[in-house]
Each structure stands twice: as structure tokens, then as C-alpha cells.
Coordinates of C-alpha atoms and ligand atoms in Angstrom, one line a residue:
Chain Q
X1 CA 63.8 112.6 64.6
X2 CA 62.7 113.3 68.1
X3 CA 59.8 111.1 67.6
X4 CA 62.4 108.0 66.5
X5 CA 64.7 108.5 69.3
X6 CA 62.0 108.0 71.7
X7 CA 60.5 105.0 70.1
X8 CA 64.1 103.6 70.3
X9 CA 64.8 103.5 73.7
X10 CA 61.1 103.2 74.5
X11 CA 62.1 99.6 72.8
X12 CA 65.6 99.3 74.3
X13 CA 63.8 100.1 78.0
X14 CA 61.4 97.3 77.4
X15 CA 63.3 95.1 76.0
X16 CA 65.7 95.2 78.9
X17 CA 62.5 94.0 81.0
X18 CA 61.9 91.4 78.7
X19 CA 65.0 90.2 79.3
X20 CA 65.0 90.8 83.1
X21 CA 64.3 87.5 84.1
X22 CA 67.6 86.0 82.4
X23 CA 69.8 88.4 83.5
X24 CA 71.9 88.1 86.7
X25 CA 72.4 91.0 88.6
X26 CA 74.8 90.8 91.6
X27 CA 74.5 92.5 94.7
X28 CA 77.0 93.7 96.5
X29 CA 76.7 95.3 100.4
X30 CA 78.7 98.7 101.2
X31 CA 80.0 96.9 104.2
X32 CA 82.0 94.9 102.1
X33 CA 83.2 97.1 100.0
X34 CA 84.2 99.3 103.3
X35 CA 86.3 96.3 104.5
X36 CA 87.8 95.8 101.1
X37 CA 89.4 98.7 101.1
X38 CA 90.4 99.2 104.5
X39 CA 92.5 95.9 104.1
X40 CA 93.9 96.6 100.7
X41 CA 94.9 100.1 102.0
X42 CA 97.2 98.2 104.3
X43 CA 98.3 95.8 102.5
X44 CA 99.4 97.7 100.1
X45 CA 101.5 99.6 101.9
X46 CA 102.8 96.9 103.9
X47 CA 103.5 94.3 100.9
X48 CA 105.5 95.5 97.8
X49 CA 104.6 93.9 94.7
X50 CA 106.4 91.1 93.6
X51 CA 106.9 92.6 90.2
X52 CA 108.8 95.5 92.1
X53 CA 111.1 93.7 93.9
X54 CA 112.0 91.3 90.7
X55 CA 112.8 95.0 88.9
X56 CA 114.8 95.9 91.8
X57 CA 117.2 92.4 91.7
X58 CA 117.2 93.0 87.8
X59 CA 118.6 96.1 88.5
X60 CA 120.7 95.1 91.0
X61 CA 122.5 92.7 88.8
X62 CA 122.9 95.8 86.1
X63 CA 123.5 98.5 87.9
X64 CA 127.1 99.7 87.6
X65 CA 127.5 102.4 90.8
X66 CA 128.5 101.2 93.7
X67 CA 126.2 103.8 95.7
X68 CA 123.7 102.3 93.1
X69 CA 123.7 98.8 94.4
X70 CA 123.9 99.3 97.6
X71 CA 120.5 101.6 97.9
X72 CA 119.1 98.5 95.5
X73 CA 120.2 95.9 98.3
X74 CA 118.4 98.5 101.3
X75 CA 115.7 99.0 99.3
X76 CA 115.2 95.2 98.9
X77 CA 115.6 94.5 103.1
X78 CA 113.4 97.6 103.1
X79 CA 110.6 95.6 101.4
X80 CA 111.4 92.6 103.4
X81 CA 111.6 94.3 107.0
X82 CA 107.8 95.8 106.2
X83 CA 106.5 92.5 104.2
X84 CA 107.8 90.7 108.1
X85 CA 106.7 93.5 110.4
X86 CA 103.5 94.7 109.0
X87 CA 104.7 98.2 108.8
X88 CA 104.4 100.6 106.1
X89 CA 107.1 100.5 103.1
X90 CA 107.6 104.3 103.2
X91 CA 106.5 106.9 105.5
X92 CA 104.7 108.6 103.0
X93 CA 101.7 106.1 102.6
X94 CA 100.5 108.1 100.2
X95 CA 97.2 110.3 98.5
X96 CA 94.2 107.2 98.2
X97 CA 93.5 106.8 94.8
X98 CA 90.9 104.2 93.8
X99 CA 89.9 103.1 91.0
X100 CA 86.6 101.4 90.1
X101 CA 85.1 99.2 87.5
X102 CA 81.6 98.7 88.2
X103 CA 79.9 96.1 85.9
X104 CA 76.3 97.1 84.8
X105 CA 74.9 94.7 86.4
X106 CA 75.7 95.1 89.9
X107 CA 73.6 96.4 92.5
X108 CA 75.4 98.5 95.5
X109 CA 73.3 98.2 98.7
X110 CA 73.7 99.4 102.0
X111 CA 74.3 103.1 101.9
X112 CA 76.5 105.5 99.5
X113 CA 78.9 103.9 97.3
X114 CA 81.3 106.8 97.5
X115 CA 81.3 107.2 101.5
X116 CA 81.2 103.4 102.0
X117 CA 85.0 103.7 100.1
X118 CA 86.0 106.7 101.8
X119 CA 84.8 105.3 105.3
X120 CA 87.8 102.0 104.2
X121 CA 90.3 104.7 103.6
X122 CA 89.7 105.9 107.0
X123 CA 89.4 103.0 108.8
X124 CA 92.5 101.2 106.9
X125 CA 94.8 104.6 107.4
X126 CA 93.9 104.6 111.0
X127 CA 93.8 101.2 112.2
X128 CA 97.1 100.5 109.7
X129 CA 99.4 102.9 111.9
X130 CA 98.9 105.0 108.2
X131 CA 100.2 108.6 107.8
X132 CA 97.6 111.1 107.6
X133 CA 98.6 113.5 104.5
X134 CA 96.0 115.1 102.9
X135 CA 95.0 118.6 104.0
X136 CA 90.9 119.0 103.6
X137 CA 91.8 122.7 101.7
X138 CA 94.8 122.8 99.2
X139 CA 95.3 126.8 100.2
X140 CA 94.2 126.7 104.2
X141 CA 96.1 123.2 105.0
X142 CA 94.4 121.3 108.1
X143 CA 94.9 117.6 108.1
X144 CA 91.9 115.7 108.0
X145 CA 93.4 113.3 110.7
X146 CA 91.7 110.3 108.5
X147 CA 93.8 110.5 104.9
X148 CA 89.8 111.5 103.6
X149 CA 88.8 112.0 101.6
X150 CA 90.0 109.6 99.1
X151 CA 90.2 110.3 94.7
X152 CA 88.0 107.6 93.0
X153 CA 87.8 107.3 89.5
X154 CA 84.8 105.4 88.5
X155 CA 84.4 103.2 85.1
X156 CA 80.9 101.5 84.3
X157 CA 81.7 98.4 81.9
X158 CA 79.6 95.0 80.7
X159 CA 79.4 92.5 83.2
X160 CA 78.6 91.9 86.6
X161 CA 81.6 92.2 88.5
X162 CA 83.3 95.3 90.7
X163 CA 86.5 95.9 90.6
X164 CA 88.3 97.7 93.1
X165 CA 91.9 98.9 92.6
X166 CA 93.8 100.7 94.9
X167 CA 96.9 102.7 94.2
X168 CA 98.2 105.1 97.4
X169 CA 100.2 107.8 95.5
X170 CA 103.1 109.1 97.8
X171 CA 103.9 113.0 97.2
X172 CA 107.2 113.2 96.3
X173 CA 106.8 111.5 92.8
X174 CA 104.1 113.5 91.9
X175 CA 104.9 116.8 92.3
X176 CA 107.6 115.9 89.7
X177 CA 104.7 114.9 86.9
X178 CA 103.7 117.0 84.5
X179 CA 101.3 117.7 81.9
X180 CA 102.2 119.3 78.4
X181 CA 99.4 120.4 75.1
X182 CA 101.9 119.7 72.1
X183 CA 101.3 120.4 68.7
X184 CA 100.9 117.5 66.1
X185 CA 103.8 118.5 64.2
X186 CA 105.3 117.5 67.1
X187 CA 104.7 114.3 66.8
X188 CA 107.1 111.2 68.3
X189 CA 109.9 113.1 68.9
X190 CA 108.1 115.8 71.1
X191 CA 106.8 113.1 72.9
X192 CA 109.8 111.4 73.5
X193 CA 111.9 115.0 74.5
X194 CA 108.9 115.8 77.0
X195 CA 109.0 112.6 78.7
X196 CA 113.2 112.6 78.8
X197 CA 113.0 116.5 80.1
X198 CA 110.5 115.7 82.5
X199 CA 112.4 112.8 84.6
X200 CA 115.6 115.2 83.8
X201 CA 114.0 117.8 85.5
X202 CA 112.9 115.5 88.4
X203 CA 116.3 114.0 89.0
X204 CA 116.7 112.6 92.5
X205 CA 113.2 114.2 93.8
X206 CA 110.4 111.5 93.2
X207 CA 112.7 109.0 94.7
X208 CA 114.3 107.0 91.6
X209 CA 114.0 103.9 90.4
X210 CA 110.8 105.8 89.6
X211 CA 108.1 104.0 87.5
X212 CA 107.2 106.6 84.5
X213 CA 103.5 106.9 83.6
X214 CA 103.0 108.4 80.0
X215 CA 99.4 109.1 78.5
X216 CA 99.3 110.5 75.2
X217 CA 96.0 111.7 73.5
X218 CA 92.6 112.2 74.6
X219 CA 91.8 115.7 75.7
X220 CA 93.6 117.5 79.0
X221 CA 91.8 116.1 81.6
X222 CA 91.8 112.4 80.1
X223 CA 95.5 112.8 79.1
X224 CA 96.6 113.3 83.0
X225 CA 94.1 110.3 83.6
X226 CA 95.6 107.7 81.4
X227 CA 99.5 108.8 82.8
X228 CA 97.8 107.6 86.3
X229 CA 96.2 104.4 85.0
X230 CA 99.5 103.5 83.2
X231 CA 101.0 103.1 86.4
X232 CA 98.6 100.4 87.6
X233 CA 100.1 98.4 85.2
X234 CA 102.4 95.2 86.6
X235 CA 106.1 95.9 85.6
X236 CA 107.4 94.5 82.7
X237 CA 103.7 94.5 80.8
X238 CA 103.9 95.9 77.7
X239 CA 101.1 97.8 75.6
X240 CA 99.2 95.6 73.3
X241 CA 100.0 98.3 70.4
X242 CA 103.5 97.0 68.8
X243 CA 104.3 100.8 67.8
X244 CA 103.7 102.1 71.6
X245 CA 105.2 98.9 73.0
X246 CA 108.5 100.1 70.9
X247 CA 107.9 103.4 72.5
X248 CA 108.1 102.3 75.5
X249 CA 111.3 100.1 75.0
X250 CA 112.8 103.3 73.4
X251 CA 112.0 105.7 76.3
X252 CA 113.0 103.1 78.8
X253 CA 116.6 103.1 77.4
X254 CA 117.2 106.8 76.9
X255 CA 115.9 107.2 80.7
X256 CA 118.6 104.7 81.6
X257 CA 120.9 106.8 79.9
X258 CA 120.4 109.7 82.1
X259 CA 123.1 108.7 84.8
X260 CA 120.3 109.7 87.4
X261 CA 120.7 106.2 88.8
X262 CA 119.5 105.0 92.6
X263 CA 118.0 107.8 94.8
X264 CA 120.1 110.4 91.8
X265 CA 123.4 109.6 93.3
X266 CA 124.5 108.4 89.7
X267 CA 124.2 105.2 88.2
X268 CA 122.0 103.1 85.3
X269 CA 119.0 102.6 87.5
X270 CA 116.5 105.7 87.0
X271 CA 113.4 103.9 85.7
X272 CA 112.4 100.1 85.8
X273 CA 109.8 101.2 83.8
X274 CA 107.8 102.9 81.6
X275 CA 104.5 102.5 80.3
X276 CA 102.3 104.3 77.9
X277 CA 98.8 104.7 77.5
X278 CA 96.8 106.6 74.7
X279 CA 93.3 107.9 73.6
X280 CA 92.0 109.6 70.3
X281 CA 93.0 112.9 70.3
X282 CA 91.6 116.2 68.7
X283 CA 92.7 116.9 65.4
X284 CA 94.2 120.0 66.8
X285 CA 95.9 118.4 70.0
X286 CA 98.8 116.0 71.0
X287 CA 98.5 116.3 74.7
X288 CA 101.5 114.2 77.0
X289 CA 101.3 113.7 80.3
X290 CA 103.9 112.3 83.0
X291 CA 103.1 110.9 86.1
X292 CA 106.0 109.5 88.0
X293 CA 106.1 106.8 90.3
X294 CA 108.7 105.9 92.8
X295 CA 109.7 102.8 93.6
X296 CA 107.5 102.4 96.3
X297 CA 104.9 101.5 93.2
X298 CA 102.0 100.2 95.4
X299 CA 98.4 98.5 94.1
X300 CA 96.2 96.4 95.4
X301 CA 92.8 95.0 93.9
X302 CA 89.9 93.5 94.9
X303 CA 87.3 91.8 92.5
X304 CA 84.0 91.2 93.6
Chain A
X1 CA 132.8 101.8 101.3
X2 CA 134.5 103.3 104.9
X3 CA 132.1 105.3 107.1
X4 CA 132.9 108.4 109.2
X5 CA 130.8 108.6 112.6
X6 CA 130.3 111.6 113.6
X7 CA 128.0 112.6 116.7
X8 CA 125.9 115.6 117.5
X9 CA 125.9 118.8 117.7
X10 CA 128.3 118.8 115.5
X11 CA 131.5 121.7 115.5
X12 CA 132.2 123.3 112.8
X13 CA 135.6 120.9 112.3
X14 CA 133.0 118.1 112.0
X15 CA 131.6 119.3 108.9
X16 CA 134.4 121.1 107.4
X17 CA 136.3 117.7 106.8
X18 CA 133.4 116.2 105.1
X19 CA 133.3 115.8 101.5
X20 CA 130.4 114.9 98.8
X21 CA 130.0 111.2 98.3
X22 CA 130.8 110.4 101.4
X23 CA 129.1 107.8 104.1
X24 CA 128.4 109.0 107.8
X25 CA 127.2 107.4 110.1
X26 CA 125.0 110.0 112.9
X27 CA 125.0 109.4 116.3
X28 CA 123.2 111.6 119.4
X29 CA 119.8 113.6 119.0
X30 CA 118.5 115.1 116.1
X31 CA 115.6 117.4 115.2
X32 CA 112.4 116.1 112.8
X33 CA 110.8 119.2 110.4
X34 CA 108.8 119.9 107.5
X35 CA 107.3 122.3 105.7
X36 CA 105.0 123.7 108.3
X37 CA 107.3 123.2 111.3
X38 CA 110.0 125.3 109.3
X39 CA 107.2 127.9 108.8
X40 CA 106.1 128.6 112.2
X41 CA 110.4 128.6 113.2
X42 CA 111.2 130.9 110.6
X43 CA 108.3 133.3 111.6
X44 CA 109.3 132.9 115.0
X45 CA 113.0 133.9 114.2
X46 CA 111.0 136.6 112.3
X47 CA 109.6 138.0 115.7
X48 CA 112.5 137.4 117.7
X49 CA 111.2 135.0 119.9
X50 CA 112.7 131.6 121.2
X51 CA 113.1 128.8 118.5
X52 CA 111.6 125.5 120.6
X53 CA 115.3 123.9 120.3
X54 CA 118.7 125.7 119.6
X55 CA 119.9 125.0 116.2
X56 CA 123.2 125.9 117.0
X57 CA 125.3 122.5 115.9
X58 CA 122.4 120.8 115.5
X59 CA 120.7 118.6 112.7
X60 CA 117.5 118.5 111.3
X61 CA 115.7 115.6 109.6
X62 CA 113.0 116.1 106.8
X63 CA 110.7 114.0 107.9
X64 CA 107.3 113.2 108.8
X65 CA 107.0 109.5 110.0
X66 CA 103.8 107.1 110.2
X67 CA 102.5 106.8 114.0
X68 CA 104.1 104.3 115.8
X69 CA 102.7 101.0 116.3
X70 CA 101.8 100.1 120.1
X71 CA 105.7 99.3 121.8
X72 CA 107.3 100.9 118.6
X73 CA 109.7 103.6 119.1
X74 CA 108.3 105.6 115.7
X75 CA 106.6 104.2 112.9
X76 CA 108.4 104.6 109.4
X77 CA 110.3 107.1 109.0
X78 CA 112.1 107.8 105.5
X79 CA 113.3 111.7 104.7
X80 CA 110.9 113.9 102.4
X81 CA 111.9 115.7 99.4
X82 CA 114.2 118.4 100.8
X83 CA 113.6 121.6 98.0
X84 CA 110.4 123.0 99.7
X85 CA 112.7 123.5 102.7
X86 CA 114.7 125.8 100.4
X87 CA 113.2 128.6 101.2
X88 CA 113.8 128.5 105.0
X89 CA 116.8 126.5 105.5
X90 CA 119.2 129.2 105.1
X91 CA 118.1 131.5 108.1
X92 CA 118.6 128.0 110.1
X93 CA 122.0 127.4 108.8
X94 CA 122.6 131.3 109.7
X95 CA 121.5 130.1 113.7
X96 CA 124.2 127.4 113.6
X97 CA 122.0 124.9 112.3
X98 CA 125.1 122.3 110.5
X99 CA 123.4 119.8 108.6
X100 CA 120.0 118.3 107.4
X101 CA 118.5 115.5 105.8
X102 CA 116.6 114.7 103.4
X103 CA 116.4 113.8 99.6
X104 CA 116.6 115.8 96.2
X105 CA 118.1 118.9 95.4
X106 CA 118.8 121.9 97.1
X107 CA 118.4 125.6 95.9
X108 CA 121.1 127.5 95.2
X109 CA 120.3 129.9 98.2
X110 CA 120.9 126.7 100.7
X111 CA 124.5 125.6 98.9
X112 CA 125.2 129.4 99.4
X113 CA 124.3 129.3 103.2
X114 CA 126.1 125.9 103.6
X115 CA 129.7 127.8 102.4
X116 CA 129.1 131.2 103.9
X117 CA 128.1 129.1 107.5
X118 CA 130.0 126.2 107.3
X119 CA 126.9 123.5 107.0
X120 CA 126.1 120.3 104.9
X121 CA 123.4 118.8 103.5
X122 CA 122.6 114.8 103.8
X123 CA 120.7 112.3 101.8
X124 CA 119.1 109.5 103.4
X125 CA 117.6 106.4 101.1
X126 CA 113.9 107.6 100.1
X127 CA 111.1 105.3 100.3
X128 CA 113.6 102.7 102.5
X129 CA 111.4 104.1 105.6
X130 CA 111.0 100.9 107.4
X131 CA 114.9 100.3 107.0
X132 CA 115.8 103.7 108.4
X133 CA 113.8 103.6 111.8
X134 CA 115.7 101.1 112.4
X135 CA 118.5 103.7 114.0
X136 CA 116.0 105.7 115.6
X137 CA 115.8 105.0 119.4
X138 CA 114.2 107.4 120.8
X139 CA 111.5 110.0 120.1
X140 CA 109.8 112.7 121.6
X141 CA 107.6 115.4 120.3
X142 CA 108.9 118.7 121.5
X143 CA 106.6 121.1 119.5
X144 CA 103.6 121.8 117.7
X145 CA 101.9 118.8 118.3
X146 CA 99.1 120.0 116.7
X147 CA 100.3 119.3 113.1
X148 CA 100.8 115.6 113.4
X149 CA 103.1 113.7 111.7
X150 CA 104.7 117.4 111.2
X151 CA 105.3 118.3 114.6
X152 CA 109.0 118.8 115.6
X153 CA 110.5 115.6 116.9
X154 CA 113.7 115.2 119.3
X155 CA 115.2 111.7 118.0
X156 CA 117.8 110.1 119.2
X157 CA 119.8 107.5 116.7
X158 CA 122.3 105.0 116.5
X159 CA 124.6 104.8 113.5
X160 CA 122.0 106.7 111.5
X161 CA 123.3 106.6 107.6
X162 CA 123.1 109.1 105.5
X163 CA 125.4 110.3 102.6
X164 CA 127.4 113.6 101.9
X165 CA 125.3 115.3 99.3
X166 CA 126.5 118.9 99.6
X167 CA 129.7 120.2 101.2
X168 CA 131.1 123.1 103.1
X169 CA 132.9 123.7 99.5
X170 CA 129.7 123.8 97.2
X171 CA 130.4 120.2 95.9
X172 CA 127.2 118.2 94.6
X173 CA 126.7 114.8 94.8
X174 CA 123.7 115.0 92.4
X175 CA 126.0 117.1 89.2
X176 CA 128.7 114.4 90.1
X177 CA 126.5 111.3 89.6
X178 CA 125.1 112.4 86.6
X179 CA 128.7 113.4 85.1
X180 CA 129.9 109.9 86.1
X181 CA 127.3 107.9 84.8
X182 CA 125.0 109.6 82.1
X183 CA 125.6 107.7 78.8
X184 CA 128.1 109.9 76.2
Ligands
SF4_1 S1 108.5 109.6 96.5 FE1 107.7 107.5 97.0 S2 109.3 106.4 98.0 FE2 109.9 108.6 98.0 S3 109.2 109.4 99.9 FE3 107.5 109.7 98.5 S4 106.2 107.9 98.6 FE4 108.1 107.4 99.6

């Protein structure tokens, strides 16, 4: 067995140099990379999506409360005012999370991958007029005066392109998410009644219209993963499975439902949307996780 | 929807008449604190010692705004998520604190401390930060520099809007929206 194993990728390896001649491998310098994301931090802080702001004029035209519409119309000239001034959307500029695809067949050059995206976060957050939040130890609490060091999730997939996505996460909205290890049996339905419970619970706090993140599956550490790449997702994409896509159209109305409304002063604009990512789960598990977005639903990419 | 401007400090009449729901429009100086600035003032009341401003009729905002750009007054500057105040806010209220700002919902210690010392709570628009700054004209940091965007902040504001979100009379804003508008 061990014997065959070896032989295998003793052939895979050499084949691979056979084949090195044809195969392109891109190269791509940490300097660039650096600069990448020290201009998408800003941007996307400065420049709400236009899928956003087409949720929040939907919403305007449906929205019932008075209070409702009128924190829809500042919230709209509060996109404007920092799309014209180059200033940041909301004060909270949020928790750096990146999120990279590397192709196989790139080459980094130039130093470390990892710092060369940190040293972006740094230079974007300071050179942006960006607020500093994150606190180096989670129980001692000094600033790291740079927003360092950043949370990069890394994905290696065919091809040779990078991929660089950047979503700044403010706190508000995700001190609200949660994480819940359900049992089978409970099946749709507890799925459904954590979701509804958790924006219940989260009410006015993360800042509605929130943007709900749901992952279902996949063990707990992957579960809270896929609630967080849900959100990267442009508004009003749907999941390629019809049955989650239905899901999502069913959670999405009951949310509505909820009266939370605009800022949870009342009204039918808590969520202008939801979206649901899942994994293979364990035969014994049915884990659902929330992560909740607020409006200020910021991401920025960069394909190299 | 008509707007009451009030302007600070504010008497004890100012806030008694307000009512959940409600519009203002805040005028004058006001104070800038978050979690850390509210943990060295309550430790400080703790001891005894001086606060760095009087509370007394005063307002404080929960807030901690992006630096300013050069020949800005402030840089955004929307209100944080008011419950991990919760814990503190009532000894402020106690001082003669009469109102803060911020977003979400308060603990049922602060909507105690709002009756018992005649005090309201306010909700600005989270996440409209650029917006907001707008009304703030002036700003100086008057303590704890040291913690950054958390340092206390005099700011002075023009027709600075915020809504009534809990009363002198334990009305709240948040039940009321939800009663109104949740689907039956
Ligand atoms: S929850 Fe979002 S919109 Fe609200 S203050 Fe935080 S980052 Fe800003």
C-alpha cells in the first residue's frame, strides 16, 4: 500500500515536470498586492455598493413607516455625501476581513504573502482617515493604532489567477451573530426558528436593514465561515440550489414580518436580504450559523 | 414630522415634556463616550475624584468617530450600539447626566435610572455617519487622549437629530415599533 502511494505521486511529481514547459504560471509581486488592498480598503468604505443602494430605493418604495422612510432617504444622501466627499460611510470602518483565492499556479514574490496584506490594511486605514478598532489582545484592549492585524481566509483553487476580496466587518452587526449545533431532527424548521430568533433577538442593534448571512452544514468552524462568505454575495443573488433559493425567499419574508423596520423604530424594512450557504454535514450534526450584516454591506475585489 | 429644538444642558422641564417617537433637534455642546471612556468615569466616580466634565444637564454621545480629514471638523461620526453602556450609564444619569445617544436597546437598569432621575435616551441613524457630522461644528478632545477614537470629545452641534427613544415615563420606542408594525 505504502509502496503504491509512493509510486503514485512519484508519477504525479514527474509528470507535473513533464508538463512544466506548457504550463503558465503567473507571477505576482507583494507590492502589488500591498497597494491592492490599501485602495480597496478605502474604497470600500467610501463607495457603497450599487446593489445596496438599489435595496435601499426598493425599500423605500415599500416601506410603510414614516420614521421608516425617512432613515431610507438619510441613509441614501448618506451614501451619496461619502461616494462625493471621499469619506468613510460609517464611523465604524470596520474588522479587515480578506478573503483570498489563490490559483495554483501563481507565484507570490517579493516578501510574505500574509504581511504584504496586512502592511495594505495599514497603510489603506491610515492614509484613508480610517478608524482604528481592533485591540491587539481581546482581554487586555490596546489599539493597534493601524486596524492590524487583518483576518484572511485563504482558498487555493485551479487556475492562475488571485483573487482578492475585501469585506471590512463593522462591530455592531456582529456581536448580534450567532452560532447554534442543532439536531437533525430538527431539520428546516429549526433552521428557520434560529435564524427568525436570532435577528429578533438583535432588533435595532446591528443597525437594520441588516443583510442576514446563514451557513448551514459543515462542521463548527466551517458553519460560522460559510454565514461570513454568504455575505459577500451581491444583493438580490440567489443560491444556485432551487430548495435553498426557496429558503431564502421564505426567511426573507418572515424577517420582513418582524415590524423591526429602519434602525428598529418599526416598519417592513429589517432585512434586504438573506442568503444561505451550506456544506456536508456530519451525520450527527445540523450546525446554523448567523452572521448579520448592516446596511453598511461593504466589498471590494481585486482580480489579478 | 414637527421637530422640538432643545439646547444644552438641558433642565429637567426639557426632558420631562419629551415623549417617545419624537424628533429633536440638539443644539450647544455635547460630550463623546464609549466603552472605555465610561470605564475610567465610573471608576473615577468610584474614588471620588473629579469627572473631566460635569454631567449635570449634560448629554453624552456614543460615539467614536474616524479621524478627521485635514480642514475637517471630525471625520464620521455615526452613534455606536448603546447596551454595553448599560452598565455605567445609570451612575451618570444619578450625576445629572439628562440624555444620551446612541442606537439599540437599553437595559432595564438604564430605563429605571431615566424615571427615578428624570433622563432620556436618544437614537441617532446608525451607519448614516457621514450624514450626521454634518451638525457637528466643533470638536475638542478633553480627556484620555490616549484611547483614540475613544477619547472624550467636547462637540459642539447645530440642529443635531436624533429621536425620542426612551422617556422620563419608561416609554419605548423599540416595543412600540414592533407593536405597530410586526405582521399579525
Ligand atoms: S452596525 Fe454597521 S452601520 Fe451600524 S455602526 Fe456598526 S458598522 Fe456602522
Amino acid at each position: 500500500m505504502v509502496w503504491i502511494l509512493l509510486f503514485y505521486s512519484t508519477g504525479k511529481a514527474v509528470a507535473t515536470i513533464q508538463q512544466g514547459g506548457g504550463i503558465k504560471i503567473k507571477t505576482v509581486n507583494t507590492t502589488a498586492i500591498t497597494e491592492a488592498v490599501a485602495r480597496m480598503s478605502q474604497e470600500a468604505n467610501y463607495y457603497l455598493g450599487q446593489d445596496v443602494l438599489e435595496g435601499f430605493q426598493k425599500a423605500l418604495d415599500e416601506e410603510i413607516s414614516v420614521t421608516g422612510k425617512e432613515i431610507l432617504q438619510q441613509l441614501i444622501e448618506n451614501a451619496n455625501i461619502a461616494r462625493e466627499e471621499l469619506v468613510p460611510m460609517c464611523q465604524d470602518t470596520g474588522y479587515a476581513v480578506i478573503f483570498v483565492e489563490l490559483g495554483q499556479d501563481v507565484r507570490i514574490e517579493g516578501g510574505d504573502f500574509y504581511e504584504a496584506i496586512h502592511e495594505g490594511v495599514r497603510r489603506g486605514y491610515t492614509e484613508g482617515y480610517l478608524r482604528k478598532s481592533i485591540v491587539s489582545h481581546p482581554l487586555e484592549r490596546k489599539n493597534t493604532g493601524d486596524n492590524t492585524p487583518a483576518v484572511i481566509h485563504t482558498k487555493i483553487v485551479p487556475g492562475e489567477t488571485l483573487r482578492i476580496i475585501i469585506a471590512p466587518k463593522g462591530g455592531g452587526s456582529e456581536n448580534m451573530s450567532q452560532i447554534k449545533m442543532l439536531k437533525p431532527a430538527d431539520g428546516i424548521e429549526g433552521v428557520k426558528k434560529f435564524v427568525i430568533d436570532t435577528v429578533r433577538a438583535a432588533g435595532p442593534n446591528p443597525c437594520p436593514p441588516i443583510v442576514v448571512g446563514v451557513g448551514i452544514g459543515g462542521t463548527f468552524e466551517k458553519c460560522a465561515q460559510l454565514a461570513k462568505e454568504a455575505l459577500l454575495r451581491e444583493l438580490g443573488e440567489k443560491s444556485k440550489y432551487p430548495d435553498i433559493a426557496k429558503l431564502e425567499e421564505e426567511l426573507f419574508e418572515e424577517i420582513n414580518k418582524l415590524g423591526i423596520g429602519p434602525q428598529g423604530l418599526g416598519g417592513k424594512t429589517t432585512a434586504l436580504a438573506v442568503n444561505v450557504e451550506i456544506y456536508a454535514a456530519h451525520i450527527a450534526s445540523l450546525p446554523v450559523a448567523v452572521n448579520l450584516n448592516c446596511h453598511a454591506a461593504r466589498h471590494k475585489e481585486t482580480v489579478f | 414630522m414637527t421637530q422640538i429644538r432643545l439646547t444644552t444642558p438641558l433642565t429637567d422641564e426639557d426632558v420631562e415634556k419629551l415623549r417617545i417617537g419624537q424628533r429633536v433637534s440638539l443644539n450647544g455642546t455635547i460630550y463623546t463616550g464609549r466603552d472605555a471612556a465610561h470605564k475610567r468615569l465610573v471608576e473615577l466616580i468610584a474614588q471620588g475624584k473629579e469627572l473631566p466634565f460635569d454631567p449635570k444637564g449634560q448629554v453624552i454621545y456614543y460615539v467614536g468617530p474616524t479621524p478627521a480629514k485635514p480642514g475637517a471638523v471630525i471625520g464620521s461620526a455615526g452613534p455606536t450600539t448603546s447596551y454595553r453602556m448599560d452598565s455605567y450609564a445609570p451612575k451618570l444619569y444619578e450625576l445629572g447626566l439628562k440624555a444620551s445617544i446612541g442606537k439599540g436597546r437599553r437595559s432595564e437598569g438604564v430605563i429605571n435610572a431615566l424615571k427615578e432621575n428624570k433622563g432620556v435616551y436618544f437614537a441617532a441613524v446608525g451607519g448614516a455617519a457621514a450624514l450626521i457630522s454634518r451638525s457637528i461644528k466643533s470638536c475638542k478632545v478633553i480627556a484620555y487622549p490616549d484611547l483614540g477614537a475613544e477619547a472624550i470629545h467636547e462637540l459642539v452641534v447645530e440642529d443635531f437629530p436624533v429621536i425620542v427613544v426612551n422617556d422620563t415615563l419608561g416609554g419605548d420606542l423599540y416595543d412600540e415599533g414592533i407593536k405597530i408594525y410586526a405582521a399579525k
